[in-house]
mmCIF file of C-alpha atoms in Angstrom:
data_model
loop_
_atom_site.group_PDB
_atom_site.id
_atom_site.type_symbol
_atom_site.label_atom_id
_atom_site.label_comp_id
_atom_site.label_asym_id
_atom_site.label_seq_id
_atom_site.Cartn_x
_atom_site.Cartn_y
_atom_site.Cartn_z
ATOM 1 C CA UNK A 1 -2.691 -2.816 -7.343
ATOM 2 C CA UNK A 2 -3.869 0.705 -5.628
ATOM 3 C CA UNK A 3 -1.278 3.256 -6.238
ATOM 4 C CA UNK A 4 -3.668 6.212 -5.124
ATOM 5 C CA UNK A 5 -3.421 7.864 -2.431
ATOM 6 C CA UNK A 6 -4.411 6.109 0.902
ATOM 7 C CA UNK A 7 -7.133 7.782 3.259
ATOM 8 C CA UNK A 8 -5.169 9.136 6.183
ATOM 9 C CA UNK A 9 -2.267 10.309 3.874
ATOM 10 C CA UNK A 10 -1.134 13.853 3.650
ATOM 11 C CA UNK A 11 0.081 15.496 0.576
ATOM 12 C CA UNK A 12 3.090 14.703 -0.292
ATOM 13 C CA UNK A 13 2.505 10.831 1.094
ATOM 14 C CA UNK A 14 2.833 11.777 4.720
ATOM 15 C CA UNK A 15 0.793 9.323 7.337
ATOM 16 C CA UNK A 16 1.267 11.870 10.487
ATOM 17 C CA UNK A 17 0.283 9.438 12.939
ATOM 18 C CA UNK A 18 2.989 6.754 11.558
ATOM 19 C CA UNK A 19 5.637 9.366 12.234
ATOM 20 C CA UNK A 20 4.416 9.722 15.775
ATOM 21 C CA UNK A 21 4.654 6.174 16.281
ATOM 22 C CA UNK A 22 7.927 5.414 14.658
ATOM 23 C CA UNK A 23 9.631 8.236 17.093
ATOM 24 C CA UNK A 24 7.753 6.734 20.404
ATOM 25 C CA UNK A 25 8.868 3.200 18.892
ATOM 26 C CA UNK A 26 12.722 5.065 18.422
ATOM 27 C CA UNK A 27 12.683 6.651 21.854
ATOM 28 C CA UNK A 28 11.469 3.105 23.452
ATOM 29 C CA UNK A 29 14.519 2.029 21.602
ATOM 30 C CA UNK A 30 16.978 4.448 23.122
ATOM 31 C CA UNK A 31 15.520 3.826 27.283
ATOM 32 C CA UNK A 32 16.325 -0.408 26.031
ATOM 33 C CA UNK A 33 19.979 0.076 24.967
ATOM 34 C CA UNK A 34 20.990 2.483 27.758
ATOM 35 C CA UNK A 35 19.816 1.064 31.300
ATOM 36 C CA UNK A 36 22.904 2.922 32.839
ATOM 37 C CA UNK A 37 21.598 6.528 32.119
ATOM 38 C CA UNK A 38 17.884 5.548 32.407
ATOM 39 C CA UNK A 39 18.107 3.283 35.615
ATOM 40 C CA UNK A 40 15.974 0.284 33.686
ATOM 41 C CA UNK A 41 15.005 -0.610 30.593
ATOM 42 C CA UNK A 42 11.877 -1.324 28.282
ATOM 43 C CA UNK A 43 11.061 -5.813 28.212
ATOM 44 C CA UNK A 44 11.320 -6.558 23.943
ATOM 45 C CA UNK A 45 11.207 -2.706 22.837
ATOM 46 C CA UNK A 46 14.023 -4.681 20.374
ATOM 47 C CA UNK A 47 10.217 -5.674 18.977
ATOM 48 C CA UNK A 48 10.490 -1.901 17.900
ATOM 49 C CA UNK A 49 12.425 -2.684 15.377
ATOM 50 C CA UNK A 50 10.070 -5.254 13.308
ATOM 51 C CA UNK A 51 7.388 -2.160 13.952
ATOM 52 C CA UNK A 52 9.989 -0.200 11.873
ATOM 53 C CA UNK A 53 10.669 -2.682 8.994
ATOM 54 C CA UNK A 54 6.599 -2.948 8.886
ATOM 55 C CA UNK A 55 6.626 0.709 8.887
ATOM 56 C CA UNK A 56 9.083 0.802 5.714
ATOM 57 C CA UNK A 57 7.116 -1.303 3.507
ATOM 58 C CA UNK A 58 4.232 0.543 3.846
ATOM 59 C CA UNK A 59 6.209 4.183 3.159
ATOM 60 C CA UNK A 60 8.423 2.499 0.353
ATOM 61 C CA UNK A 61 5.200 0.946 -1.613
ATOM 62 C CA UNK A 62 3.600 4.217 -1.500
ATOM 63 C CA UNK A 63 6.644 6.131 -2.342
ATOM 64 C CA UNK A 64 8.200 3.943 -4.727
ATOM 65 C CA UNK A 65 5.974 0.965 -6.514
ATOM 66 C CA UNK A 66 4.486 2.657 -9.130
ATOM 67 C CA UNK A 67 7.915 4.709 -9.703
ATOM 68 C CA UNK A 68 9.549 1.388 -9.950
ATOM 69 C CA UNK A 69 6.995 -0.510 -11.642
ATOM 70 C CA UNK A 70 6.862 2.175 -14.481
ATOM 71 C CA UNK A 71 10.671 2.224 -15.196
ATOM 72 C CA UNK A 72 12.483 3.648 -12.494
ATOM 73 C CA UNK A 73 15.900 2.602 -13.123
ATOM 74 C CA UNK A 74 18.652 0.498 -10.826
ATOM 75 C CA UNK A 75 20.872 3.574 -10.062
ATOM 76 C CA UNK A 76 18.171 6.236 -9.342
ATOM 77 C CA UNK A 77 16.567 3.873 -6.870
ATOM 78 C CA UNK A 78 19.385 2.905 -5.046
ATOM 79 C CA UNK A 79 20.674 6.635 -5.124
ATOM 80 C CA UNK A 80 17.821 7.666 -3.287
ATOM 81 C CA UNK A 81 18.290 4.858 -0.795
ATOM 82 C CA UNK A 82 21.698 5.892 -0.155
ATOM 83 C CA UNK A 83 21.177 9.715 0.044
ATOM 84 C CA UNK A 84 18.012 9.543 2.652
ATOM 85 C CA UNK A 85 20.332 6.227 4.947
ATOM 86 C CA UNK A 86 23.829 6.808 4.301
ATOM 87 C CA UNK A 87 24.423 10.424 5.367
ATOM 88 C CA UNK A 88 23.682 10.086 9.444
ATOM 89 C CA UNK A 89 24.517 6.193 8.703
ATOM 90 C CA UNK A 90 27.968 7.795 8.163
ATOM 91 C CA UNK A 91 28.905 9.904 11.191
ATOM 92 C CA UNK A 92 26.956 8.046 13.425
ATOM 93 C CA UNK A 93 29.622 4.913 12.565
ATOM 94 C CA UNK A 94 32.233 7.478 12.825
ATOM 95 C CA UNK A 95 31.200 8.838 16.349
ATOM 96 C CA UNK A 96 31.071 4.717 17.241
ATOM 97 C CA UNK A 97 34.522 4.476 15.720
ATOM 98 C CA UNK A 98 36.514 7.208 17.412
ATOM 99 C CA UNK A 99 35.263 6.169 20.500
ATOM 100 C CA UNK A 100 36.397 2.736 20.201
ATOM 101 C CA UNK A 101 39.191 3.777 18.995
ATOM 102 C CA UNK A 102 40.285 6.275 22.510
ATOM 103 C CA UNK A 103 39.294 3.101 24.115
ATOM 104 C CA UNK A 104 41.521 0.924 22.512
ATOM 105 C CA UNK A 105 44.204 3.106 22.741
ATOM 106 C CA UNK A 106 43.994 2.518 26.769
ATOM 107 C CA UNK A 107 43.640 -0.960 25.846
ATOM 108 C CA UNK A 108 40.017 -1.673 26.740
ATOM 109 C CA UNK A 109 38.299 -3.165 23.125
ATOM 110 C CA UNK A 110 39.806 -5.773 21.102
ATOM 111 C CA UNK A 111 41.214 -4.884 17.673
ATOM 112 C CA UNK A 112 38.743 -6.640 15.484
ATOM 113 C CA UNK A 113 36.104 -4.238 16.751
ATOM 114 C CA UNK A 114 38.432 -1.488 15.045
ATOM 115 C CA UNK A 115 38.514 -3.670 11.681
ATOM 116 C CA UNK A 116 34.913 -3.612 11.807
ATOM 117 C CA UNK A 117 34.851 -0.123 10.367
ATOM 118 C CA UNK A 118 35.722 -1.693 6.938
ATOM 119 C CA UNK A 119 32.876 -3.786 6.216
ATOM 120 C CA UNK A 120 30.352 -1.847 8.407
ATOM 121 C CA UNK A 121 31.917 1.691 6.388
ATOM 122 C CA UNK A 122 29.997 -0.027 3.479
ATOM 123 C CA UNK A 123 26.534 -0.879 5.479
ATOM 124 C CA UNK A 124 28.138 -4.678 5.604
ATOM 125 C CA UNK A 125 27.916 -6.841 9.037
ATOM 126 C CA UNK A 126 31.370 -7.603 10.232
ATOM 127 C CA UNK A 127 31.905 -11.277 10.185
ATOM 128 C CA UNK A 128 34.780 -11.047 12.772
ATOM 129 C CA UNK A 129 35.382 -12.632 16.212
ATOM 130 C CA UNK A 130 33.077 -9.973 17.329
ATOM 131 C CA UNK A 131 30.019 -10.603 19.380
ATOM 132 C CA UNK A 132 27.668 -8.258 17.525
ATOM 133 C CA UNK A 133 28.275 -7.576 13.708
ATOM 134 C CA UNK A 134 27.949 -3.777 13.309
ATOM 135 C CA UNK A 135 29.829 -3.152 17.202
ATOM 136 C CA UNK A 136 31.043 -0.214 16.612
ATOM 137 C CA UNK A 137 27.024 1.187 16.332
ATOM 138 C CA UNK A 138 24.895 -1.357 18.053
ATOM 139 C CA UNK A 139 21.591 -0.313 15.800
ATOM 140 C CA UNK A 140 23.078 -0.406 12.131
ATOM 141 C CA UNK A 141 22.592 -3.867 11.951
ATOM 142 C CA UNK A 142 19.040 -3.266 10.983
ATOM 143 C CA UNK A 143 20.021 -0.408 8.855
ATOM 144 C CA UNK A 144 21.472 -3.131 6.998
ATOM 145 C CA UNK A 145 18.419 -5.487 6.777
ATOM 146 C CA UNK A 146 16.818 -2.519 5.435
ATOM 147 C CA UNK A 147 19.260 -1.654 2.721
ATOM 148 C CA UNK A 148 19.102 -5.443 2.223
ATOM 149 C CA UNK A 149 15.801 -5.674 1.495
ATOM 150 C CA UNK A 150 14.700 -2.588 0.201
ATOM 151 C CA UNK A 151 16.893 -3.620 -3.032
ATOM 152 C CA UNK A 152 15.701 -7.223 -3.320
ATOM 153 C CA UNK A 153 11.875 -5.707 -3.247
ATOM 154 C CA UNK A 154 13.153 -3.100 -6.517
ATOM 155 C CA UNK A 155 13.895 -6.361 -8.555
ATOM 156 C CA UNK A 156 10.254 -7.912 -7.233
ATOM 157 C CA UNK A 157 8.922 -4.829 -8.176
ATOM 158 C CA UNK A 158 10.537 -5.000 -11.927
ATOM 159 C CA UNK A 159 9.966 -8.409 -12.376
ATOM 160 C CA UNK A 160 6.280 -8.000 -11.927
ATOM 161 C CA UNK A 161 5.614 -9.527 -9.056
ATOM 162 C CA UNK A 162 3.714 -6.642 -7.364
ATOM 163 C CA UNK A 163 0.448 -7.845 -7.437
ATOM 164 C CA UNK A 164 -2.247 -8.327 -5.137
ATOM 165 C CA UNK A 165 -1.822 -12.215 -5.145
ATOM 166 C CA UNK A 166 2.470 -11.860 -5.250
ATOM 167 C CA UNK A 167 2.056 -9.891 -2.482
ATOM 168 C CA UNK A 168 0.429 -12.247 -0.250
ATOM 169 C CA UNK A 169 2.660 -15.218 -1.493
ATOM 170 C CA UNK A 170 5.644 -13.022 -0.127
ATOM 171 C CA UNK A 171 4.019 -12.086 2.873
ATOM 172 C CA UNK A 172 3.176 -15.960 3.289
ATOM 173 C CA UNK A 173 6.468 -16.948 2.339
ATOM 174 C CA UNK A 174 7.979 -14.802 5.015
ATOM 175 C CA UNK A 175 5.658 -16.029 7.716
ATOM 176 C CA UNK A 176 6.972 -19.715 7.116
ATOM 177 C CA UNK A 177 10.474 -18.589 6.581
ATOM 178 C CA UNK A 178 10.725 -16.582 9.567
ATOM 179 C CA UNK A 179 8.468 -18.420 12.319
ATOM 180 C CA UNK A 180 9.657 -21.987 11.171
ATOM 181 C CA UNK A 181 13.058 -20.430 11.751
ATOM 182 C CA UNK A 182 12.010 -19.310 15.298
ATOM 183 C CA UNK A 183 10.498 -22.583 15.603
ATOM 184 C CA UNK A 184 13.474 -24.495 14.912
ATOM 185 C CA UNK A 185 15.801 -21.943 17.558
ATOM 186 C CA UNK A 186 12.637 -22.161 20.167
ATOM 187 C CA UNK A 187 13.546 -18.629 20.502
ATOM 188 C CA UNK A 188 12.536 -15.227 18.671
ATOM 189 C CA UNK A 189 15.081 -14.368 15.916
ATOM 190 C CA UNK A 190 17.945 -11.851 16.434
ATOM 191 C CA UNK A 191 19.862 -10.311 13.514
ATOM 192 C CA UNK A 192 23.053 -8.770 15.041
ATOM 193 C CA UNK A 193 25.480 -11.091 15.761
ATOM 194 C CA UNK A 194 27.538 -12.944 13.073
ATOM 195 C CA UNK A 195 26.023 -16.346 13.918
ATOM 196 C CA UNK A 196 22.377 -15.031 12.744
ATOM 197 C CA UNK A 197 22.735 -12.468 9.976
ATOM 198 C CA UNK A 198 19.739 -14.684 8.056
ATOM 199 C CA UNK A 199 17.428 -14.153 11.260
ATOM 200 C CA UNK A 200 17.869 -10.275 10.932
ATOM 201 C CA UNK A 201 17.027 -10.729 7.056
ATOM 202 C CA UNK A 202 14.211 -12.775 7.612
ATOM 203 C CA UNK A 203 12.762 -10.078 10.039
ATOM 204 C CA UNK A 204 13.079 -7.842 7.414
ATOM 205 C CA UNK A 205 11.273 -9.542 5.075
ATOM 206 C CA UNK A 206 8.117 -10.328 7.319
ATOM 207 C CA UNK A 207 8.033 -6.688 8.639
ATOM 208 C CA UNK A 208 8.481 -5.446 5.409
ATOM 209 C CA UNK A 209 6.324 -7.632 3.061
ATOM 210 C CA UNK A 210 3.489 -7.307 5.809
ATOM 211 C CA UNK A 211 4.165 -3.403 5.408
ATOM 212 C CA UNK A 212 3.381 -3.588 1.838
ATOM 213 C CA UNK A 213 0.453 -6.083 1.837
ATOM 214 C CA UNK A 214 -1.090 -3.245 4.671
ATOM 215 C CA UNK A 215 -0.422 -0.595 2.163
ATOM 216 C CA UNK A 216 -2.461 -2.673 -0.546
ATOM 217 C CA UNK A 217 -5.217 -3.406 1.821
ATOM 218 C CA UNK A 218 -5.265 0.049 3.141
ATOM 219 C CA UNK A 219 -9.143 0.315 2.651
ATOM 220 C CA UNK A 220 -9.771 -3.075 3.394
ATOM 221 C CA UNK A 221 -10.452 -4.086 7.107
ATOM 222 C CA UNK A 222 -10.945 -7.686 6.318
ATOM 223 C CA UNK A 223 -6.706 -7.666 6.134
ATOM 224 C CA UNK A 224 -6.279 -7.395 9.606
ATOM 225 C CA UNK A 225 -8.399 -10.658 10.072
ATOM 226 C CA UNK A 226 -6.070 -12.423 7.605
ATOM 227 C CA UNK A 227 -2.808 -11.018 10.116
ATOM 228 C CA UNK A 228 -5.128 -12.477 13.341
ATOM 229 C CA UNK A 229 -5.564 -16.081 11.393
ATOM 230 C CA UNK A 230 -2.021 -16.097 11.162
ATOM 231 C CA UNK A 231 -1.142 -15.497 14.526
ATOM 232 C CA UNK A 232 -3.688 -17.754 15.844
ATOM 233 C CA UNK A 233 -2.212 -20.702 13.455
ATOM 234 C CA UNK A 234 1.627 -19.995 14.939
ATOM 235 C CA UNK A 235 0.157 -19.638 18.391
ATOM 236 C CA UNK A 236 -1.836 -22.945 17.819
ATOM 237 C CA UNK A 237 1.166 -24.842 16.348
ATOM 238 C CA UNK A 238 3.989 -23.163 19.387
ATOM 239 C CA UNK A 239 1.231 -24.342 21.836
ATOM 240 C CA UNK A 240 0.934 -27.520 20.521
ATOM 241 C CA UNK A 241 4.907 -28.314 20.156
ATOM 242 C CA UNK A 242 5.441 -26.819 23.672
ATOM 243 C CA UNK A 243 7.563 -23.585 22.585
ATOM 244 C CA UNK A 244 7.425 -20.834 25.475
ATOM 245 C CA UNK A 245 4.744 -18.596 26.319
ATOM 246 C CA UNK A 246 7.455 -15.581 25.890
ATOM 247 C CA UNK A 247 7.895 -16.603 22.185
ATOM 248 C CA UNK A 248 3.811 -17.025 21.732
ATOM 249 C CA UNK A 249 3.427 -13.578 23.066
ATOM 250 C CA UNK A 250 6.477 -11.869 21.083
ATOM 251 C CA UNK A 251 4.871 -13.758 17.921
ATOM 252 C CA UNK A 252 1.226 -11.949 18.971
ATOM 253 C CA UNK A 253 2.684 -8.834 18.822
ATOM 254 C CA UNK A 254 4.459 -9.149 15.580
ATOM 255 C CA UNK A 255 1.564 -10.961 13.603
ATOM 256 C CA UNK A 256 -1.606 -9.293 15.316
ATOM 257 C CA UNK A 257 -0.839 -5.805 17.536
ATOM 258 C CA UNK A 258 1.593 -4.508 14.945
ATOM 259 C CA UNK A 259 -0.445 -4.897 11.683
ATOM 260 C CA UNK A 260 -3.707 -3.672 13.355
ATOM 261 C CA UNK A 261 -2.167 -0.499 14.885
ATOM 262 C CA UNK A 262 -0.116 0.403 11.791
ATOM 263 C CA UNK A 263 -3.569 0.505 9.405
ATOM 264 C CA UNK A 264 -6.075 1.564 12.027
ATOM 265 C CA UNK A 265 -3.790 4.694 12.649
ATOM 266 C CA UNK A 266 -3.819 5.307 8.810
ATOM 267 C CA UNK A 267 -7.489 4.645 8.929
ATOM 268 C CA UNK A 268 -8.070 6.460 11.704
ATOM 269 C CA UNK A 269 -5.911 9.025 12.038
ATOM 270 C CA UNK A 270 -6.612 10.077 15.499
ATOM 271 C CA UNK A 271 -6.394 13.825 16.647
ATOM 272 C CA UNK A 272 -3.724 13.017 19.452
ATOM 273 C CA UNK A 273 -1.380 11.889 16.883
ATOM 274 C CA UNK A 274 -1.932 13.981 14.117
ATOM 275 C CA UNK A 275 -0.049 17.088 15.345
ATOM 276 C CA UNK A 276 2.887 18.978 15.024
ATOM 277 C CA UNK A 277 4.731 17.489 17.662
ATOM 278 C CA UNK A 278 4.049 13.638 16.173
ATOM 279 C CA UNK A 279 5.707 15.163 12.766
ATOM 280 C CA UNK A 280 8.842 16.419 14.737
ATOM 281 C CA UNK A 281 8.591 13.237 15.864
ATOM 282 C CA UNK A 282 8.828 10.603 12.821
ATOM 283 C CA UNK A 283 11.503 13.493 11.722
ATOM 284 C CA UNK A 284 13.961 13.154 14.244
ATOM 285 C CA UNK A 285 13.345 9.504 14.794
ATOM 286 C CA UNK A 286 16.198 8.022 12.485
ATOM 287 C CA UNK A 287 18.945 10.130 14.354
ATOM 288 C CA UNK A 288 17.583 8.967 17.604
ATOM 289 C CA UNK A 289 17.809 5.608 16.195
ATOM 290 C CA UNK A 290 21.336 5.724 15.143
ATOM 291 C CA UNK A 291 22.895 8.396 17.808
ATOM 292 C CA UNK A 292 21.495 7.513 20.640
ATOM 293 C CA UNK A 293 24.485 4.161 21.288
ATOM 294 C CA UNK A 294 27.367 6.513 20.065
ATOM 295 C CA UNK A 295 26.209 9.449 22.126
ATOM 296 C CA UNK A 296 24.951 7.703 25.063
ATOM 297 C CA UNK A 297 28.775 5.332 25.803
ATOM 298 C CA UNK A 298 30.229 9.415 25.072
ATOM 299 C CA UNK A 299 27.699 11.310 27.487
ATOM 300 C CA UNK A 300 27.726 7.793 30.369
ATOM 301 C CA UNK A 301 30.183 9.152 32.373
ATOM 302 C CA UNK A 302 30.266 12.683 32.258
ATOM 303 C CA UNK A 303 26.520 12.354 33.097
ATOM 304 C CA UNK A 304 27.829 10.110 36.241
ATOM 305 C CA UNK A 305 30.163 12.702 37.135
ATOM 306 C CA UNK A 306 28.022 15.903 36.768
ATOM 307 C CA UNK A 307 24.718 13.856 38.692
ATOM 308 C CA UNK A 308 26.262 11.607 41.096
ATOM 309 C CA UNK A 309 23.897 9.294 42.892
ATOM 310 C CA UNK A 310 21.700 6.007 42.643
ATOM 311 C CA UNK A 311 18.538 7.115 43.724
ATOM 312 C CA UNK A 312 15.514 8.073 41.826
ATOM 313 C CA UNK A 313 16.134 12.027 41.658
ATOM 314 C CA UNK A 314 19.887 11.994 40.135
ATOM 315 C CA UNK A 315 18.634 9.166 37.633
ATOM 316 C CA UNK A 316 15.563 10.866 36.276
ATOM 317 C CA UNK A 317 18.143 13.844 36.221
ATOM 318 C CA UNK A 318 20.358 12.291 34.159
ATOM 319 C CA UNK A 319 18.243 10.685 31.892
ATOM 320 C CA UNK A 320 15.840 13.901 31.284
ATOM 321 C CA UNK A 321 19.504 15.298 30.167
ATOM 322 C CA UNK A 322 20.682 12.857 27.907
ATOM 323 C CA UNK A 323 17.421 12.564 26.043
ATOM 324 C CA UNK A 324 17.400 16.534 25.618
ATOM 325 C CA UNK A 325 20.709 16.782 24.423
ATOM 326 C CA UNK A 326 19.843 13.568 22.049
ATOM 327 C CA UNK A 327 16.315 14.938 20.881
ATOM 328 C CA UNK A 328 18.323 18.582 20.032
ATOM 329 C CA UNK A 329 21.579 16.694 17.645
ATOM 330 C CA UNK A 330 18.837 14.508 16.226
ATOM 331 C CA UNK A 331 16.759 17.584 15.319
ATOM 332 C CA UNK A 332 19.742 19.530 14.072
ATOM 333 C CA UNK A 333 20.618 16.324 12.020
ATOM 334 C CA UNK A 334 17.868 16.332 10.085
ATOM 335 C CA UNK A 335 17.978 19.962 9.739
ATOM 336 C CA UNK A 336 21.693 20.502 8.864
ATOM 337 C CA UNK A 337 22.861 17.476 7.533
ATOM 338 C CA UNK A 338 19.803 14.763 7.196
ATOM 339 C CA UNK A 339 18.188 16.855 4.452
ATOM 340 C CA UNK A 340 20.618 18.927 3.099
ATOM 341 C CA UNK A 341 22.655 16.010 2.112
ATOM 342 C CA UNK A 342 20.183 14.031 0.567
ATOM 343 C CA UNK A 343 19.363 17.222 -1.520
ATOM 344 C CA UNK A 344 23.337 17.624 -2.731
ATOM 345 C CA UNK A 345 23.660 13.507 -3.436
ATOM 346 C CA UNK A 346 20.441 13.748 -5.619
ATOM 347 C CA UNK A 347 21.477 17.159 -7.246
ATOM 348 C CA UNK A 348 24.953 15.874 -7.842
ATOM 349 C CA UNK A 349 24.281 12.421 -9.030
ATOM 350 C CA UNK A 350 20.894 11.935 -9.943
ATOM 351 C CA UNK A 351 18.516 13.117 -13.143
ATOM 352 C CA UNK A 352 17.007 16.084 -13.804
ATOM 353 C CA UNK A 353 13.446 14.218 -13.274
ATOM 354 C CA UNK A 354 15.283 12.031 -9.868
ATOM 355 C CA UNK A 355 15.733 15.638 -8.405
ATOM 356 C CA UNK A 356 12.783 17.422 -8.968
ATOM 357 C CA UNK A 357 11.346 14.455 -7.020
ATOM 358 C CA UNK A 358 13.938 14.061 -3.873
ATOM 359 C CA UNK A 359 12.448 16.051 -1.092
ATOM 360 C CA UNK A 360 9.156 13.911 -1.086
ATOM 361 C CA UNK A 361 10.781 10.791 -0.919
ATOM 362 C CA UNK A 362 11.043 9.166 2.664
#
């Protein structure tokens, strides 16, 4: 396995162009969950969210395999985990919370939503008459998937099954898992309601096990013919068993555009995305992940209030707003809390060699 440092990779194991992307892919996010401040919304930017778990196997295998694979124990790993998710994780749920909570109070949500703060407080889906399992913050439920896997992979890791060839058989593995499942549901897989938790996992795992097979193959372009095979063999077999053209294309995307963009930008690394403004980017890009529910069902009506109109002047208006206001607290969160925390969790609970090592880690 190659555990040197990729071409395209900054010191410090920073892929510049990646960061742009996963902030573009956040932002895309943010205009798809919030039609009523931005006047429409973005067809499948939910794809956005495989992009990310793609995106995390490829950061996690640089930052982590040989770390894991040479010792790294249970409880530093998983301390690191918590102390980069958990921190915004934590007040974004409680920003989600308190305002469910004014609104029950007037009688609008149902009470289970409330209860959901107990298994959600712990990065758990609520399996309540609810129809999403982390309602209280639409987005988390892929936060989950990503604690979810991320700790199944450190066991994979341990157990030696980090090869070149392990790799692919998990990467295969996922493929069947996940498209027979979409095949079977004649429908691309979810993840947040309480009815398909397993779909959200097995997204995870294909995003995330084609991340890290990209990261091995990082110099090899013959890997991006393997992720077109693929695609052609699940568009050949949807074709043939008359699934929709919608579910062909969504599978295209995931199998083909996603894996070639994510290593030709690493290869490539072009100038346009290289900048300062695609590192503010991939730095602000969790917070606008997570915030941007919370602070948009906070900000909805005030904006409605302070721009009234439907027309296309007081909609851009209000939109340009919200996304300033969102794009400043998501800056400020990983100034002020984002990093600093991370830094005290590590300092506080971790090793003497853990924290000497926590501000490179993703």
């Amino acid at each position: 396995m190659g555990n040197a440092a990729p071409d395209g990779v900054m010191a410090g194991g920073r892929v510049v162009s990646l960061d742009g992307i996963r902030g573009i892919a956040a932002l895309m996010v943010m205009v798809y969950h919030l039609p009523i401040i931005f006047g429409f919304h973005i067809p499948h930017a939910y794809l956005a969210v495989d992009l990310f778990f793609m995106l995390s196997g490829w950061v996690m295998a640089y930052s982590y395999e040989e770390r894991i694979a040479q010792g790294m124990a249970f409880r530093q790993f998983a301390l690191q985990r918590f102390a980069r998710l958990y921190p915004l994780y934590g007040v974004a749920l409680a920003l989600g919370f308190s305002f469910a909570l004014v609104k029950y109070l007037f009688g609008t949500p149902t009470a289970a939503t409330l209860v959901c703060i107990v298994p959600n407080s712990i990065m758990l889906p609520c399996m309540l008459d609810d129809p999403e399992n982390f309602p209280l913050n639409r987005p988390a439920w892929s936060i989950f998937v990503e604690v979810a896997v991320n700790l199944a992979w450190y066991f994979v890791v341990r157990f030696g099954m980090n090869t070149g060839r392990w790799k692919f058989a998990l990467h295969l593995g996922s493929v069947l898992l996940c498209w027979g499942m979409a095949y079977l549901v004649e429908r691309f897989l979810r993840g947040y309601t309480p009815a398909d938790v397993t779909e959200g996992l097995l997204r995870g795992m294909l995003g995330f096990s084609g991340g890290l097979l990209l990261f091995y193959c990082r110099k090899q372009a013959w890997i991006l013919a393997y992720f077109a095979a693929l695609s052609l063999v699940i568009l050949l077999v949807f074709g043939l068993k008359g699934r929709s053209v919608e579910l062909m294309l969504l599978a295209f995307v995931v199998m083909a555009l996603f894996p070639a963009l994510l290593w030709l930008l690493a290869a490539i690394r072009p100038a346009v995305l290289e900048g300062k403004i695609s590192a503010f980017l991939g730095d602000i890009s969790y917070a606008v992940y997570l915030l941007h529910v919370p602070l948009g069902l906070i900000l909805v009506n005030p904006l409605l209030r302070l721009v009234p109109g439907t027309g296309l002047a007081p909609t851009a208006i209000r939109a340009a707003l919200f996304t300033a206001v969102l794009i400043a607290l998501s800056s400020l969160s990983y100034h002020r809390l984002e990093k600093p925390a991370r830094r005290w969790l590590v300092a506080r609970y971790g090793k003497p060699a853990q924290r000497m090592g926590a501000a490179a880690a993703p």
